[in-house]
Amino acid sequence: MTRLLTIMGSGETAPTMVKPHRTVFERLEAGAPGAVPAVFLDTPFGFQENADELSAKTVAYFETSLTRTIGVAGIQRIETTSTLQREAAFARIRLARFVFAGPGSPTYALRQWAGTPVPDLLAEKLRTEGAVTFSSAAALTLGLATVPVYEVYKSGADPYWLDGLDLLSPIGLPVAVIPHYNNAEGGHHDTRFCYLGERRLAMMERLLPDGAFVLGLDEHTGVILDLEADTASVVGLGVLTLRRGGISTEIRTGETVPIDMLRAGPEVRSASSPASTSAPATVAAATQPSGPLGDASAAPSLAGDAARLGAIFDEALASRDAAQAVSAMLDLDEAIVGWSTDTLQSDAATRARALLRSMIVRLGEAAVGGLADPRSILGPVIDVALNARLEVRAAKRYDLSDVIRDGLAAAGVEVRDTPDGQVWELAPLS
């Protein structure tokens, strides 16, 4: 039997999370060969005007990046769907062995799912057989308490918790899940901890029930909880953080630990704790890490890829390296395609396409004059002319010598006679 709960901090439809998704599908396929019935729970962003477009992008991501087919549940807004539509959606969830949900509003999702079979259907998957993968806004709903992100961060509400689905307490994890844990979008103001920042998270920690703690996941990072093997495997690019009362324990990507280590919470983890299957976790007093940006300024993104490849292209043109310039353009095109199904809303794709078009124009302009060093192309021809000039000068035919020199000058090659012999250089372009 396969029972997997995967929680992702972000990047659920980005290139960074292809491998974790594939791992989950392969585990399910190993348990029951054949295509895995999969459904995308589209409720969290059901209030958005482009909800259908986001669903289509998600389906395309699984088809293109994972060669897996995933259907759409079709419950964006409970009150506007008919009884038949609702029951059909619940049936899709019930029959699926893989249920996935991602970005949007956790508050909206919880409100829509309240009083429906959805919470019980998800819990049943984890009790019996199947896989649930929740990321970003959907991940926020999994714990006993949920951060109302928009209400606190955007609308200015005093920090508070919503009741979550509490799918983790039955496996011994009385936690509040916080994705986007290392978010750095705020630049110089603190947007870590899913936009809460340290001050508000510290306030909210004190509001949690006794014994509860925070389970945080960095962006483009996930944890695969194998409920049969009772193990937790951290995947992706960052760390999983357990936090209680400002004290944090970090479990790095690549580590697989017993879920008991998560159940124990952060403060009891120490160097004497049982070893994980790889490097030991890090224990830290995390009341105020090094700064709001932390290591997240290097978080993967299309904008980051574009900046990096733009710099490579600039350097290639400066060094007249046509192959490197073309390679940077192709890599940028590949990055644009790779990130095209990411449902995170931004203008990064528009900016990246503008950069690619600029690269094409600049390479075309460079091709007019040629990217190769003109000295390497013209040098052998000029050397023949200069050798002929030496011969006519030796024959005292200075008139012919001047003809050769003047002819080269007219062609843009300046020749000078020095004590060490003839030297030449290309005249600057006017």
Short mmCIF file of C-alpha atoms in Angstrom, two decimals:
data_model
loop_
_atom_site.label_atom_id
_atom_site.label_comp_id
_atom_site.label_asym_id
_atom_site.label_seq_id
_atom_site.Cartn_x
_atom_site.Cartn_y
_atom_site.Cartn_z
CA MET A 1 0.00 0.00 0.00
CA THR A 2 1.24 3.50 -0.86
CA ARG A 3 0.27 6.47 1.31
CA LEU A 4 2.11 9.69 0.54
CA LEU A 5 1.55 13.25 1.68
CA THR A 6 3.75 15.75 -0.14
CA ILE A 7 3.90 19.37 0.98
CA MET A 8 5.63 21.99 -1.17
CA GLY A 9 6.68 25.50 -0.24
CA SER A 10 6.21 26.80 -3.79
CA GLY A 11 7.21 26.01 -7.36
CA GLU A 12 4.55 23.34 -7.76
CA THR A 13 4.38 23.89 -11.53
CA ALA A 14 7.97 25.05 -12.02
CA PRO A 15 10.91 23.05 -13.40
CA THR A 16 12.30 22.74 -9.87
CA MET A 17 9.48 20.46 -8.72
CA VAL A 18 9.39 18.07 -11.67
CA LYS A 19 11.57 15.51 -9.92
CA PRO A 20 9.51 15.38 -6.67
CA HIS A 21 6.26 15.02 -8.64
CA ARG A 22 7.83 12.25 -10.72
CA THR A 23 8.98 10.47 -7.56
CA VAL A 24 5.42 10.41 -6.22
CA PHE A 25 3.97 9.11 -9.49
CA GLU A 26 6.62 6.41 -9.75
CA ARG A 27 5.89 5.24 -6.22
CA LEU A 28 2.19 5.02 -7.04
CA GLU A 29 2.88 3.21 -10.32
CA ALA A 30 5.11 0.70 -8.54
CA GLY A 31 2.23 -0.17 -6.22
CA ALA A 32 -0.30 -0.60 -9.03
CA PRO A 33 1.05 -0.66 -12.58
CA GLY A 34 -0.73 1.44 -15.15
CA ALA A 35 -1.80 5.04 -15.45
CA VAL A 36 -2.38 6.72 -12.11
CA PRO A 37 -5.83 8.36 -11.84
CA ALA A 38 -4.93 11.96 -10.96
CA VAL A 39 -7.02 15.02 -10.23
CA PHE A 40 -6.20 18.70 -9.78
CA LEU A 41 -8.25 20.34 -7.05
CA ASP A 42 -8.85 23.79 -8.52
CA THR A 43 -10.64 25.41 -5.58
CA PRO A 44 -7.87 27.58 -4.03
CA PHE A 45 -7.74 29.96 -7.01
CA GLY A 46 -11.39 29.52 -7.98
CA PHE A 47 -12.14 33.17 -7.19
CA GLN A 48 -9.67 34.44 -9.80
CA GLU A 49 -10.91 35.57 -13.20
CA ASN A 50 -8.20 33.50 -14.92
CA ALA A 51 -8.94 30.30 -12.97
CA ASP A 52 -9.63 28.28 -16.12
CA GLU A 53 -6.36 29.44 -17.65
CA LEU A 54 -4.44 28.43 -14.52
CA SER A 55 -6.08 25.00 -14.57
CA ALA A 56 -5.10 24.57 -18.22
CA LYS A 57 -1.50 25.53 -17.40
CA THR A 58 -1.41 22.96 -14.61
CA VAL A 59 -2.72 20.20 -16.87
CA ALA A 60 -0.15 21.19 -19.52
CA TYR A 61 2.64 21.10 -16.93
CA PHE A 62 1.91 17.50 -15.98
CA GLU A 63 1.51 16.45 -19.62
CA THR A 64 4.65 18.22 -20.85
CA SER A 65 7.05 17.94 -17.92
CA LEU A 66 5.95 14.60 -16.47
CA THR A 67 4.13 12.88 -19.36
CA ARG A 68 1.28 12.24 -16.92
CA THR A 69 -2.39 13.03 -17.38
CA ILE A 70 -4.25 14.92 -14.69
CA GLY A 71 -7.91 15.90 -14.74
CA VAL A 72 -9.50 18.96 -13.16
CA ALA A 73 -11.90 18.46 -10.25
CA GLY A 74 -14.11 21.35 -11.35
CA ILE A 75 -15.11 22.92 -8.03
CA GLN A 76 -13.85 26.48 -8.24
CA ARG A 77 -16.85 27.90 -6.40
CA ILE A 78 -19.24 25.58 -4.56
CA GLU A 79 -22.26 27.90 -4.58
CA THR A 80 -22.26 28.34 -8.35
CA THR A 81 -22.00 24.66 -9.24
CA SER A 82 -24.99 22.40 -9.60
CA THR A 83 -25.54 19.35 -7.44
CA LEU A 84 -24.55 17.16 -10.38
CA GLN A 85 -21.33 19.12 -10.95
CA ARG A 86 -20.41 18.96 -7.26
CA GLU A 87 -21.05 15.23 -6.99
CA ALA A 88 -19.07 14.60 -10.17
CA ALA A 89 -16.15 16.55 -8.71
CA PHE A 90 -16.30 14.63 -5.44
CA ALA A 91 -16.36 11.37 -7.41
CA ARG A 92 -13.23 12.41 -9.32
CA ILE A 93 -11.44 13.09 -6.04
CA ARG A 94 -12.67 9.83 -4.52
CA LEU A 95 -11.44 7.75 -7.49
CA ALA A 96 -8.10 9.53 -7.88
CA ARG A 97 -4.93 8.04 -6.46
CA PHE A 98 -3.14 11.37 -6.82
CA VAL A 99 -4.76 14.62 -5.66
CA PHE A 100 -2.95 17.91 -6.25
CA ALA A 101 -3.74 21.49 -5.21
CA GLY A 102 -1.66 24.63 -5.27
CA PRO A 103 -1.80 28.43 -5.33
CA GLY A 104 -4.63 30.78 -4.49
CA SER A 105 -6.17 31.81 -1.18
CA PRO A 106 -6.19 29.41 1.80
CA THR A 107 -9.09 31.33 3.34
CA TYR A 108 -11.18 30.97 0.19
CA ALA A 109 -10.33 27.27 -0.16
CA LEU A 110 -11.28 26.47 3.43
CA ARG A 111 -14.53 28.39 3.10
CA GLN A 112 -15.44 26.51 -0.09
CA TRP A 113 -14.54 23.10 1.30
CA ALA A 114 -16.40 23.59 4.59
CA GLY A 115 -19.42 21.31 4.80
CA THR A 116 -18.36 19.27 1.75
CA PRO A 117 -16.85 15.78 1.55
CA VAL A 118 -13.49 17.21 0.40
CA PRO A 119 -11.70 17.17 3.80
CA ASP A 120 -12.84 13.60 4.51
CA LEU A 121 -11.89 12.44 1.01
CA LEU A 122 -8.37 13.80 1.48
CA ALA A 123 -8.07 12.24 4.92
CA GLU A 124 -9.29 8.91 3.54
CA LYS A 125 -6.51 8.93 0.92
CA LEU A 126 -3.95 9.28 3.70
CA ARG A 127 -5.58 6.59 5.83
CA THR A 128 -6.03 4.00 3.11
CA GLU A 129 -4.18 4.42 -0.20
CA GLY A 130 -3.14 7.25 -2.46
CA ALA A 131 -1.12 10.44 -2.59
CA VAL A 132 -2.00 14.01 -1.71
CA THR A 133 0.31 16.81 -2.89
CA PHE A 134 -0.47 20.31 -1.63
CA SER A 135 1.63 23.38 -2.31
CA SER A 136 1.58 27.10 -1.55
CA ALA A 137 -1.95 28.22 -0.54
CA ALA A 138 -3.23 24.64 -0.42
CA ALA A 139 -0.31 23.65 1.83
CA LEU A 140 -1.39 26.32 4.31
CA THR A 141 -4.70 24.50 4.83
CA LEU A 142 -3.18 21.15 5.86
CA GLY A 143 -2.38 21.87 9.51
CA LEU A 144 -4.48 22.43 12.59
CA ALA A 145 -4.13 26.18 12.04
CA THR A 146 -3.94 28.20 8.81
CA VAL A 147 -2.37 31.58 8.10
CA PRO A 148 -4.94 33.93 6.48
CA VAL A 149 -2.27 35.42 4.24
CA TYR A 150 -4.25 37.97 2.24
CA GLU A 151 -6.17 39.20 5.27
CA VAL A 152 -3.05 39.80 7.36
CA TYR A 153 -0.48 40.79 4.74
CA LYS A 154 -2.65 42.64 2.21
CA SER A 155 -5.66 43.85 4.21
CA GLY A 156 -3.90 44.72 7.46
CA ALA A 157 -5.87 42.44 9.79
CA ASP A 158 -4.33 41.77 13.18
CA PRO A 159 -2.49 38.42 13.10
CA TYR A 160 -4.77 35.46 13.79
CA TRP A 161 -5.17 31.80 12.85
CA LEU A 162 -7.95 30.07 10.95
CA ASP A 163 -8.87 26.47 11.70
CA GLY A 164 -7.15 24.27 9.13
CA LEU A 165 -8.10 20.89 7.69
CA ASP A 166 -5.90 19.31 10.38
CA LEU A 167 -4.82 16.39 8.20
CA LEU A 168 -1.48 16.21 10.00
CA SER A 169 -2.57 15.75 13.62
CA PRO A 170 -3.75 12.16 12.91
CA ILE A 171 -0.14 11.28 12.02
CA GLY A 172 1.19 12.94 15.17
CA LEU A 173 2.05 16.36 13.74
CA PRO A 174 0.11 19.12 15.53
CA VAL A 175 1.50 21.79 13.22
CA ALA A 176 0.68 24.91 11.29
CA VAL A 177 2.18 24.55 7.82
CA ILE A 178 3.85 27.69 6.45
CA PRO A 179 5.08 27.58 2.82
CA HIS A 180 7.15 30.35 1.18
CA TYR A 181 9.17 30.20 4.39
CA ASN A 182 12.24 31.95 3.00
CA ASN A 183 10.38 34.42 0.79
CA ALA A 184 12.42 37.51 -0.04
CA GLU A 185 10.09 39.45 -2.32
CA GLY A 186 9.96 42.29 0.19
CA GLY A 187 13.59 43.19 -0.41
CA HIS A 188 14.49 45.25 2.65
CA HIS A 189 11.27 44.54 4.51
CA ASP A 190 10.68 41.11 5.97
CA THR A 191 8.41 38.83 3.93
CA ARG A 192 9.73 35.55 5.24
CA PHE A 193 7.29 33.00 6.65
CA CYS A 194 4.72 33.39 3.85
CA TYR A 195 4.78 37.20 4.03
CA LEU A 196 4.26 37.35 7.80
CA GLY A 197 7.78 38.42 8.74
CA GLU A 198 9.40 37.67 12.09
CA ARG A 199 7.36 40.12 14.17
CA ARG A 200 3.97 38.76 13.15
CA LEU A 201 5.07 35.11 13.22
CA ALA A 202 6.33 35.55 16.80
CA MET A 203 2.92 36.99 17.75
CA MET A 204 1.07 34.14 16.05
CA GLU A 205 3.23 31.43 17.61
CA ARG A 206 1.91 32.50 21.01
CA LEU A 207 -1.65 31.96 19.74
CA LEU A 208 -1.10 28.32 18.78
CA PRO A 209 -2.57 25.58 21.00
CA ASP A 210 -0.25 24.00 23.57
CA GLY A 211 2.07 21.50 21.95
CA ALA A 212 1.57 22.86 18.45
CA PHE A 213 4.44 24.22 16.38
CA VAL A 214 5.27 25.52 12.92
CA LEU A 215 6.38 23.37 10.00
CA GLY A 216 7.91 25.67 7.40
CA LEU A 217 8.99 24.89 3.86
CA ASP A 218 11.25 27.09 1.77
CA GLU A 219 10.26 28.07 -1.73
CA HIS A 220 10.95 25.39 -4.36
CA THR A 221 11.26 22.88 -1.54
CA GLY A 222 9.06 20.01 -0.44
CA VAL A 223 8.76 17.13 1.98
CA ILE A 224 7.44 13.70 1.01
CA LEU A 225 5.85 12.02 4.02
CA ASP A 226 5.71 8.26 3.48
CA LEU A 227 3.04 7.21 5.95
CA GLU A 228 3.73 3.50 5.46
CA ALA A 229 7.49 3.74 6.02
CA ASP A 230 7.02 6.57 8.56
CA THR A 231 9.74 8.66 6.91
CA ALA A 232 10.06 12.26 5.78
CA SER A 233 12.22 13.10 2.75
CA VAL A 234 13.10 16.73 2.08
CA VAL A 235 13.35 17.49 -1.65
CA GLY A 236 13.98 20.52 -3.82
CA LEU A 237 16.33 23.40 -3.18
CA GLY A 238 15.91 24.60 0.40
CA VAL A 239 15.17 23.35 3.91
CA LEU A 240 12.28 22.22 6.06
CA THR A 241 12.05 24.13 9.34
CA LEU A 242 10.43 23.08 12.60
CA ARG A 243 9.85 26.07 14.88
CA ARG A 244 8.41 26.55 18.34
CA GLY A 245 8.80 29.67 20.46
CA GLY A 246 11.41 31.16 18.14
CA ILE A 247 13.63 28.05 18.27
CA SER A 248 14.13 26.35 14.92
CA THR A 249 15.47 23.09 13.56
CA GLU A 250 16.34 22.87 9.88
CA ILE A 251 16.32 19.65 7.85
CA ARG A 252 18.16 20.11 4.60
CA THR A 253 17.19 18.89 1.16
CA GLY A 254 18.35 15.36 0.47
CA GLU A 255 17.76 14.21 4.05
CA THR A 256 15.37 11.41 4.93
CA VAL A 257 14.45 11.20 8.61
CA PRO A 258 11.90 9.28 10.67
CA ILE A 259 8.65 11.20 11.01
CA ASP A 260 9.20 10.79 14.76
CA MET A 261 11.88 13.48 14.45
CA LEU A 262 9.25 15.87 13.14
CA ARG A 263 6.77 14.78 15.80
CA ALA A 264 9.27 15.63 18.53
CA GLY A 265 9.37 19.24 17.42
CA PRO A 266 12.40 21.51 17.22
CA GLU A 267 13.77 21.99 20.71
CA VAL A 268 14.69 18.38 21.44
CA ARG A 269 16.72 17.95 18.26
CA SER A 270 20.42 18.07 19.06
CA ALA A 271 23.74 16.56 18.05
CA SER A 272 22.89 13.52 20.18
CA SER A 273 19.64 12.87 18.30
CA PRO A 274 19.44 9.70 16.19
CA ALA A 275 21.16 10.22 12.86
CA SER A 276 19.16 10.69 9.72
CA THR A 277 19.90 8.75 6.57
CA SER A 278 22.17 11.54 5.39
CA ALA A 279 23.64 14.69 6.92
CA PRO A 280 22.35 15.75 10.36
CA ALA A 281 19.80 18.51 10.70
CA THR A 282 20.79 21.92 11.94
CA VAL A 283 19.48 23.35 15.20
CA ALA A 284 19.38 27.12 15.58
CA ALA A 285 17.92 29.88 17.70
CA ALA A 286 15.93 31.53 14.97
CA THR A 287 14.33 34.51 16.65
CA GLN A 288 16.03 36.71 14.05
CA PRO A 289 18.09 35.08 11.30
CA SER A 290 20.78 36.98 9.48
CA GLY A 291 18.32 39.17 7.61
CA PRO A 292 15.07 39.26 5.70
CA LEU A 293 16.75 38.30 2.46
CA GLY A 294 18.57 35.27 3.82
CA ASP A 295 19.55 32.97 0.98
CA ALA A 296 16.31 33.50 -0.89
CA SER A 297 17.67 36.25 -3.08
CA ALA A 298 19.08 33.45 -5.21
CA ALA A 299 15.77 31.57 -5.36
CA PRO A 300 15.16 30.05 -8.79
CA SER A 301 12.89 31.99 -11.10
CA LEU A 302 12.50 32.89 -14.74
CA ALA A 303 13.65 36.41 -13.89
CA GLY A 304 16.81 34.98 -12.34
CA ASP A 305 17.48 32.78 -15.36
CA ALA A 306 16.93 35.74 -17.68
CA ALA A 307 19.35 37.95 -15.75
CA ARG A 308 22.01 35.24 -15.70
CA LEU A 309 21.67 34.42 -19.40
CA GLY A 310 21.54 38.10 -20.35
CA ALA A 311 24.90 38.61 -18.65
CA ILE A 312 26.35 35.58 -20.45
CA PHE A 313 25.09 36.96 -23.77
CA ASP A 314 26.63 40.39 -23.10
CA GLU A 315 29.98 38.81 -22.27
CA ALA A 316 29.81 36.61 -25.37
CA LEU A 317 29.21 39.58 -27.67
CA ALA A 318 32.01 41.54 -26.01
CA SER A 319 34.41 38.65 -26.58
CA ARG A 320 33.04 37.97 -30.11
CA ASP A 321 31.98 34.46 -29.12
CA ALA A 322 29.08 33.73 -31.47
CA ALA A 323 28.58 30.16 -30.23
CA GLN A 324 28.26 31.29 -26.61
CA ALA A 325 25.85 34.07 -27.59
CA VAL A 326 23.62 31.65 -29.50
CA SER A 327 23.80 29.17 -26.62
CA ALA A 328 22.60 31.85 -24.18
CA MET A 329 19.66 32.65 -26.48
CA LEU A 330 18.66 29.01 -26.80
CA ASP A 331 18.94 28.52 -23.04
CA LEU A 332 16.71 31.55 -22.45
CA ASP A 333 14.13 30.20 -24.89
CA GLU A 334 14.21 26.87 -23.07
CA ALA A 335 13.81 28.63 -19.72
CA ILE A 336 10.78 30.57 -20.99
CA VAL A 337 9.15 27.33 -22.11
CA GLY A 338 10.11 25.54 -18.89
CA TRP A 339 8.56 28.22 -16.67
CA SER A 340 5.53 28.82 -18.92
CA THR A 341 3.28 26.53 -16.89
CA ASP A 342 4.23 28.09 -13.56
CA THR A 343 0.97 29.42 -12.14
CA LEU A 344 2.71 32.11 -10.08
CA GLN A 345 1.51 35.40 -11.53
CA SER A 346 4.18 37.89 -12.65
CA ASP A 347 5.45 39.74 -15.70
CA ALA A 348 8.65 37.68 -15.77
CA ALA A 349 7.66 35.88 -18.99
CA THR A 350 6.96 39.16 -20.79
CA ARG A 351 10.29 40.58 -19.67
CA ALA A 352 12.16 37.41 -20.65
CA ARG A 353 10.63 37.41 -24.12
CA ALA A 354 11.57 41.08 -24.53
CA LEU A 355 15.15 40.22 -23.55
CA LEU A 356 15.23 37.35 -26.05
CA ARG A 357 14.02 39.62 -28.84
CA SER A 358 16.69 42.16 -27.89
CA MET A 359 19.33 39.42 -28.05
CA ILE A 360 18.18 38.46 -31.55
CA VAL A 361 18.40 42.06 -32.77
CA ARG A 362 21.83 42.60 -31.22
CA LEU A 363 23.20 39.39 -32.68
CA GLY A 364 21.85 40.40 -36.09
CA GLU A 365 23.54 43.79 -35.83
CA ALA A 366 26.79 42.13 -34.83
CA ALA A 367 26.53 39.77 -37.80
CA VAL A 368 26.62 42.72 -40.22
CA GLY A 369 30.23 43.40 -39.33
CA GLY A 370 31.04 39.86 -38.30
CA LEU A 371 31.75 38.58 -34.83
CA ALA A 372 35.13 37.06 -35.65
CA ASP A 373 38.19 39.25 -35.01
CA PRO A 374 38.77 40.97 -38.37
CA ARG A 375 42.55 40.81 -37.82
CA SER A 376 42.39 37.03 -37.89
CA ILE A 377 40.53 37.12 -41.23
CA LEU A 378 42.35 39.98 -42.98
CA GLY A 379 45.79 39.35 -41.51
CA PRO A 380 47.00 36.73 -44.03
CA VAL A 381 45.91 38.91 -46.99
CA ILE A 382 47.54 42.03 -45.55
CA ASP A 383 50.75 40.10 -44.88
CA VAL A 384 50.94 39.15 -48.58
CA ALA A 385 50.58 42.82 -49.56
CA LEU A 386 53.22 43.92 -47.06
CA ASN A 387 55.66 41.25 -48.23
CA ALA A 388 55.16 42.50 -51.80
CA ARG A 389 55.84 46.03 -50.55
CA LEU A 390 59.12 44.89 -49.01
CA GLU A 391 60.16 43.37 -52.33
CA VAL A 392 59.45 46.50 -54.38
CA ARG A 393 61.22 48.66 -51.80
CA ALA A 394 64.23 46.36 -52.03
CA ALA A 395 64.12 46.96 -55.80
CA LYS A 396 63.95 50.72 -55.06
CA ARG A 397 60.50 50.94 -56.62
CA TYR A 398 59.28 53.34 -53.99
CA ASP A 399 56.49 54.47 -56.25
CA LEU A 400 55.00 50.95 -56.17
CA SER A 401 55.61 50.79 -52.43
CA ASP A 402 53.51 53.91 -52.01
CA VAL A 403 50.80 52.51 -54.26
CA ILE A 404 50.51 49.41 -52.04
CA ARG A 405 50.49 51.51 -48.86
CA ASP A 406 47.89 53.94 -50.21
CA GLY A 407 45.74 51.10 -51.48
CA LEU A 408 45.74 49.47 -48.05
CA ALA A 409 44.92 52.83 -46.44
CA ALA A 410 41.96 53.24 -48.77
CA ALA A 411 40.78 49.81 -47.64
CA GLY A 412 41.00 50.84 -43.98
CA VAL A 413 44.44 49.43 -43.13
CA GLU A 414 46.99 51.88 -41.75
CA VAL A 415 50.63 50.90 -42.46
CA ARG A 416 53.58 52.46 -40.64
CA ASP A 417 57.28 51.96 -41.21
CA THR A 418 59.20 51.60 -37.93
CA PRO A 419 62.79 50.71 -37.04
CA ASP A 420 61.51 47.21 -36.32
CA GLY A 421 59.75 46.87 -39.68
CA GLN A 422 56.25 47.35 -41.02
CA VAL A 423 53.30 47.41 -38.61
CA TRP A 424 49.66 47.67 -39.47
CA GLU A 425 46.36 48.24 -37.77
CA LEU A 426 42.77 48.56 -38.83
CA ALA A 427 41.48 52.10 -38.98
CA PRO A 428 38.58 52.77 -36.59
CA LEU A 429 35.14 52.64 -38.18
CA SER A 430 33.69 56.09 -38.83
#
